[in-house]
Amino acid sequence: MESARHKSNMARTRSPTPAPRPILYPVIMPVPEDDQHLVARERVVNLSRHARKALELSAKKSGIIIGDLVKDQNGAPLPFNGWHWSVTHKPKYVGGVVAAKQIGMDIEKIRSCSPALFKKIAKDYEWHLANEDAHKLFFRYWTAKESVLKASGKGIRDLSKCSVDRIMDAHHLVIDYQDKAWVIEHFFFNGHIASVVKDGMEVEWTLLSGDP
């Protein structure tokens, strides 16, 4: 009896199991080849439509029903039913993500850039934080800062106020903006990079198959 009572007391005093962290489901989709060759307004409309399909899949993975998708006067997405959302589109890929708090996502193709763009995107000390391929690092910084600015709703006009605080590893870094540390996760695929605001969440990326 004493042994059983002792085990019972131990069970009562055992530390509770921590709650699992919320999961973020960013979804990336290839753009159909026919739509890649559209021009001007028609191209933008089609890319936006595909990006919203990616958003719908992200919401479905989270068990969320998409509501009305509305933007403010500056083009920043407004929450629907308390849920935040972000979309991104490039000629070959689009992406979308839904989250319970401020969220931003960006996709870019990794390519060569001019020295002037390097100076615009980050200060000298930021470039010295990592020793890796310069153009890969450029787009890590660019998509990370863009994701934070999307999440904050401020847009590219606040680019100079974002700075890279530290590089965590090959897939994570921290952006300092508005006295807050924003943790960013990167996903590399087919010569592209996608970044999303991670802050306290697990991230499960989905890259749909298809020939972009």
CSV table of C-alpha atoms in Angstrom, one decimal, residues 2-201:
chain,number,residue,atom,x,y,z
A,2,GLU,CA,2.8,2.4,0.9
A,3,SER,CA,4.5,1.8,-2.4
A,4,ALA,CA,1.2,2.3,-4.4
A,5,ARG,CA,0.5,5.6,-2.4
A,6,HIS,CA,4.1,6.8,-3.1
A,7,LYS,CA,3.6,6.2,-6.8
A,8,SER,CA,0.3,8.0,-6.7
A,9,ASN,CA,1.9,11.0,-5.1
A,10,MET,CA,4.6,11.1,-7.7
A,11,ALA,CA,2.0,11.0,-10.4
A,12,ARG,CA,0.2,14.0,-8.9
A,13,THR,CA,3.4,16.1,-8.6
A,14,ARG,CA,4.8,15.2,-12.1
A,15,SER,CA,5.2,18.3,-14.3
A,16,PRO,CA,2.4,18.7,-16.8
A,17,THR,CA,3.1,17.9,-20.5
A,18,PRO,CA,3.6,21.2,-22.3
A,19,ALA,CA,1.0,22.1,-24.9
A,20,PRO,CA,2.1,21.5,-28.5
A,21,ARG,CA,3.1,24.7,-30.4
A,22,PRO,CA,0.6,25.8,-33.1
A,23,ILE,CA,1.5,24.7,-36.6
A,24,LEU,CA,1.8,27.0,-39.6
A,25,TYR,CA,1.0,25.6,-43.0
A,26,PRO,CA,2.4,27.7,-45.8
A,27,VAL,CA,1.5,26.3,-49.2
A,28,ILE,CA,3.5,26.8,-52.5
A,29,MET,CA,2.0,26.1,-55.9
A,30,PRO,CA,3.5,26.2,-59.4
A,31,VAL,CA,1.9,28.6,-61.9
A,32,PRO,CA,0.5,26.8,-65.0
A,33,GLU,CA,2.8,27.3,-67.9
A,34,ASP,CA,0.1,29.0,-70.0
A,35,ASP,CA,-0.4,31.7,-67.3
A,36,GLN,CA,3.3,32.4,-67.1
A,37,HIS,CA,3.2,34.1,-70.5
A,38,LEU,CA,0.3,36.4,-69.8
A,39,VAL,CA,1.0,40.1,-69.8
A,40,ALA,CA,0.1,43.2,-67.8
A,41,ARG,CA,-3.1,43.3,-65.9
A,42,GLU,CA,-4.3,39.8,-67.0
A,43,ARG,CA,-1.1,38.3,-65.6
A,44,VAL,CA,-1.5,39.9,-62.2
A,45,VAL,CA,-5.1,38.9,-61.9
A,46,ASN,CA,-4.3,35.3,-62.7
A,47,LEU,CA,-1.4,35.1,-60.4
A,48,SER,CA,-3.5,36.5,-57.6
A,49,ARG,CA,-6.2,33.9,-58.3
A,50,HIS,CA,-3.6,31.1,-58.1
A,51,ALA,CA,-2.2,32.6,-54.8
A,52,ARG,CA,-5.6,32.5,-53.3
A,53,LYS,CA,-5.9,28.8,-54.1
A,54,ALA,CA,-2.7,28.3,-52.2
A,55,LEU,CA,-4.3,30.3,-49.3
A,56,GLU,CA,-7.4,28.1,-49.4
A,57,LEU,CA,-5.2,25.0,-49.1
A,58,SER,CA,-3.3,26.5,-46.1
A,59,ALA,CA,-6.6,27.3,-44.4
A,60,LYS,CA,-7.9,23.8,-45.1
A,61,LYS,CA,-4.8,22.3,-43.5
A,62,SER,CA,-5.5,24.4,-40.4
A,63,GLY,CA,-9.2,23.5,-40.3
A,64,ILE,CA,-10.2,27.0,-41.2
A,65,ILE,CA,-13.0,28.2,-43.5
A,66,ILE,CA,-11.9,31.1,-45.6
A,67,GLY,CA,-14.0,34.3,-45.1
A,68,ASP,CA,-14.1,37.5,-47.1
A,69,LEU,CA,-10.5,38.5,-48.2
A,70,VAL,CA,-10.3,42.2,-47.9
A,71,LYS,CA,-7.4,44.6,-47.9
A,72,ASP,CA,-7.1,48.1,-46.4
A,73,GLN,CA,-6.4,51.3,-48.3
A,74,ASN,CA,-2.7,50.5,-48.4
A,75,GLY,CA,-3.2,47.0,-49.8
A,76,ALA,CA,-2.5,45.2,-46.5
A,77,PRO,CA,-4.7,42.1,-45.9
A,78,LEU,CA,-7.3,42.5,-43.1
A,79,PRO,CA,-8.1,39.5,-40.8
A,80,PHE,CA,-11.2,37.5,-41.5
A,81,ASN,CA,-13.0,36.0,-38.5
A,82,GLY,CA,-9.8,36.8,-36.4
A,83,TRP,CA,-7.5,35.0,-38.8
A,84,HIS,CA,-4.5,36.7,-40.5
A,85,TRP,CA,-3.4,35.8,-44.0
A,86,SER,CA,-0.7,36.5,-46.6
A,87,VAL,CA,-0.2,35.7,-50.2
A,88,THR,CA,2.8,36.0,-52.6
A,89,HIS,CA,3.2,35.4,-56.3
A,90,LYS,CA,6.1,35.3,-58.7
A,91,PRO,CA,6.1,34.3,-62.4
A,92,LYS,CA,6.5,30.6,-61.7
A,93,TYR,CA,5.2,30.1,-58.2
A,94,VAL,CA,2.6,31.4,-55.8
A,95,GLY,CA,2.1,31.0,-52.1
A,96,GLY,CA,-0.4,31.5,-49.3
A,97,VAL,CA,-0.6,31.1,-45.5
A,98,VAL,CA,-3.2,31.6,-42.8
A,99,ALA,CA,-2.3,32.1,-39.1
A,100,ALA,CA,-3.9,33.1,-35.8
A,101,LYS,CA,-1.6,36.1,-35.5
A,102,GLN,CA,0.3,38.6,-37.7
A,103,ILE,CA,1.7,36.7,-40.7
A,104,GLY,CA,3.8,37.4,-43.8
A,105,MET,CA,5.1,35.2,-46.6
A,106,ASP,CA,7.3,36.0,-49.6
A,107,ILE,CA,8.8,34.1,-52.5
A,108,GLU,CA,11.7,35.1,-54.8
A,109,LYS,CA,13.8,33.4,-57.4
A,110,ILE,CA,17.5,33.4,-56.4
A,111,ARG,CA,19.4,35.3,-59.1
A,112,SER,CA,22.2,37.8,-59.6
A,113,CYS,CA,21.7,41.3,-58.3
A,114,SER,CA,23.5,44.6,-58.7
A,115,PRO,CA,25.7,46.1,-56.0
A,116,ALA,CA,23.2,49.0,-55.7
A,117,LEU,CA,20.5,46.5,-54.6
A,118,PHE,CA,22.8,45.0,-52.0
A,119,LYS,CA,23.3,48.4,-50.5
A,120,LYS,CA,19.5,49.1,-50.6
A,121,ILE,CA,18.5,45.8,-48.9
A,122,ALA,CA,20.9,45.8,-46.0
A,123,LYS,CA,23.8,47.7,-44.3
A,124,ASP,CA,27.4,46.6,-44.3
A,125,TYR,CA,27.3,45.0,-40.8
A,126,GLU,CA,24.3,42.8,-41.8
A,127,TRP,CA,26.3,41.4,-44.7
A,128,HIS,CA,29.1,40.4,-42.3
A,129,LEU,CA,26.7,38.3,-40.2
A,130,ALA,CA,27.1,35.2,-42.4
A,131,ASN,CA,29.6,33.7,-44.7
A,132,GLU,CA,27.7,32.1,-47.6
A,133,ASP,CA,26.8,32.6,-51.2
A,134,ALA,CA,26.2,36.4,-51.6
A,135,HIS,CA,23.1,36.1,-53.8
A,136,LYS,CA,21.5,33.4,-51.7
A,137,LEU,CA,22.1,35.6,-48.6
A,138,PHE,CA,20.7,38.6,-50.5
A,139,PHE,CA,17.3,36.8,-51.0
A,140,ARG,CA,17.3,35.4,-47.5
A,141,TYR,CA,17.5,39.0,-46.3
A,142,TRP,CA,15.1,40.4,-48.9
A,143,THR,CA,12.3,37.8,-48.4
A,144,ALA,CA,12.7,37.9,-44.6
A,145,LYS,CA,12.3,41.6,-44.4
A,146,GLU,CA,9.4,41.5,-46.9
A,147,SER,CA,7.7,38.9,-44.8
A,148,VAL,CA,8.0,41.0,-41.7
A,149,LEU,CA,6.7,44.2,-43.4
A,150,LYS,CA,3.8,42.2,-44.8
A,151,ALA,CA,3.0,40.9,-41.3
A,152,SER,CA,3.1,44.4,-39.8
A,153,GLY,CA,1.0,45.9,-42.6
A,154,LYS,CA,3.5,48.7,-43.2
A,155,GLY,CA,4.8,47.6,-46.6
A,156,ILE,CA,8.1,48.2,-48.4
A,157,ARG,CA,8.3,51.9,-47.3
A,158,ASP,CA,9.6,50.7,-44.0
A,159,LEU,CA,12.4,48.6,-45.5
A,160,SER,CA,15.2,50.8,-44.1
A,161,LYS,CA,13.8,50.3,-40.6
A,162,CYS,CA,14.2,46.5,-40.8
A,163,SER,CA,17.6,45.0,-39.9
A,164,VAL,CA,18.9,41.5,-39.6
A,165,ASP,CA,19.7,40.9,-35.9
A,166,ARG,CA,21.3,37.5,-36.2
A,167,ILE,CA,21.6,34.3,-38.4
A,168,MET,CA,20.3,31.3,-36.4
A,169,ASP,CA,21.2,28.6,-39.0
A,170,ALA,CA,20.8,27.9,-42.8
A,171,HIS,CA,17.0,28.1,-42.6
A,172,HIS,CA,16.3,30.7,-39.8
A,173,LEU,CA,17.2,34.3,-39.0
A,174,VAL,CA,15.9,37.1,-36.8
A,175,ILE,CA,14.7,40.5,-38.0
A,176,ASP,CA,14.7,43.5,-35.7
A,177,TYR,CA,11.7,45.7,-36.5
A,178,GLN,CA,9.6,48.0,-34.3
A,179,ASP,CA,11.5,46.9,-31.2
A,180,LYS,CA,10.5,43.3,-31.8
A,181,ALA,CA,12.5,40.2,-32.8
A,182,TRP,CA,10.8,38.5,-35.7
A,183,VAL,CA,11.9,34.9,-36.3
A,184,ILE,CA,11.9,33.9,-40.0
A,185,GLU,CA,12.0,30.4,-41.6
A,186,HIS,CA,13.3,29.8,-45.1
A,187,PHE,CA,12.3,27.1,-47.6
A,188,PHE,CA,14.5,26.5,-50.6
A,189,PHE,CA,13.1,24.8,-53.8
A,190,ASN,CA,13.8,24.7,-57.5
A,191,GLY,CA,16.1,27.8,-57.5
A,192,HIS,CA,13.7,29.8,-55.4
A,193,ILE,CA,13.4,30.8,-51.7
A,194,ALA,CA,10.2,31.2,-49.6
A,195,SER,CA,10.2,32.9,-46.2
A,196,VAL,CA,7.5,33.1,-43.6
A,197,VAL,CA,7.2,34.7,-40.1
A,198,LYS,CA,7.6,31.8,-37.8
A,199,ASP,CA,7.3,33.4,-34.3
A,200,GLY,CA,6.6,30.7,-31.8
A,201,MET,CA,5.1,28.3,-34.3
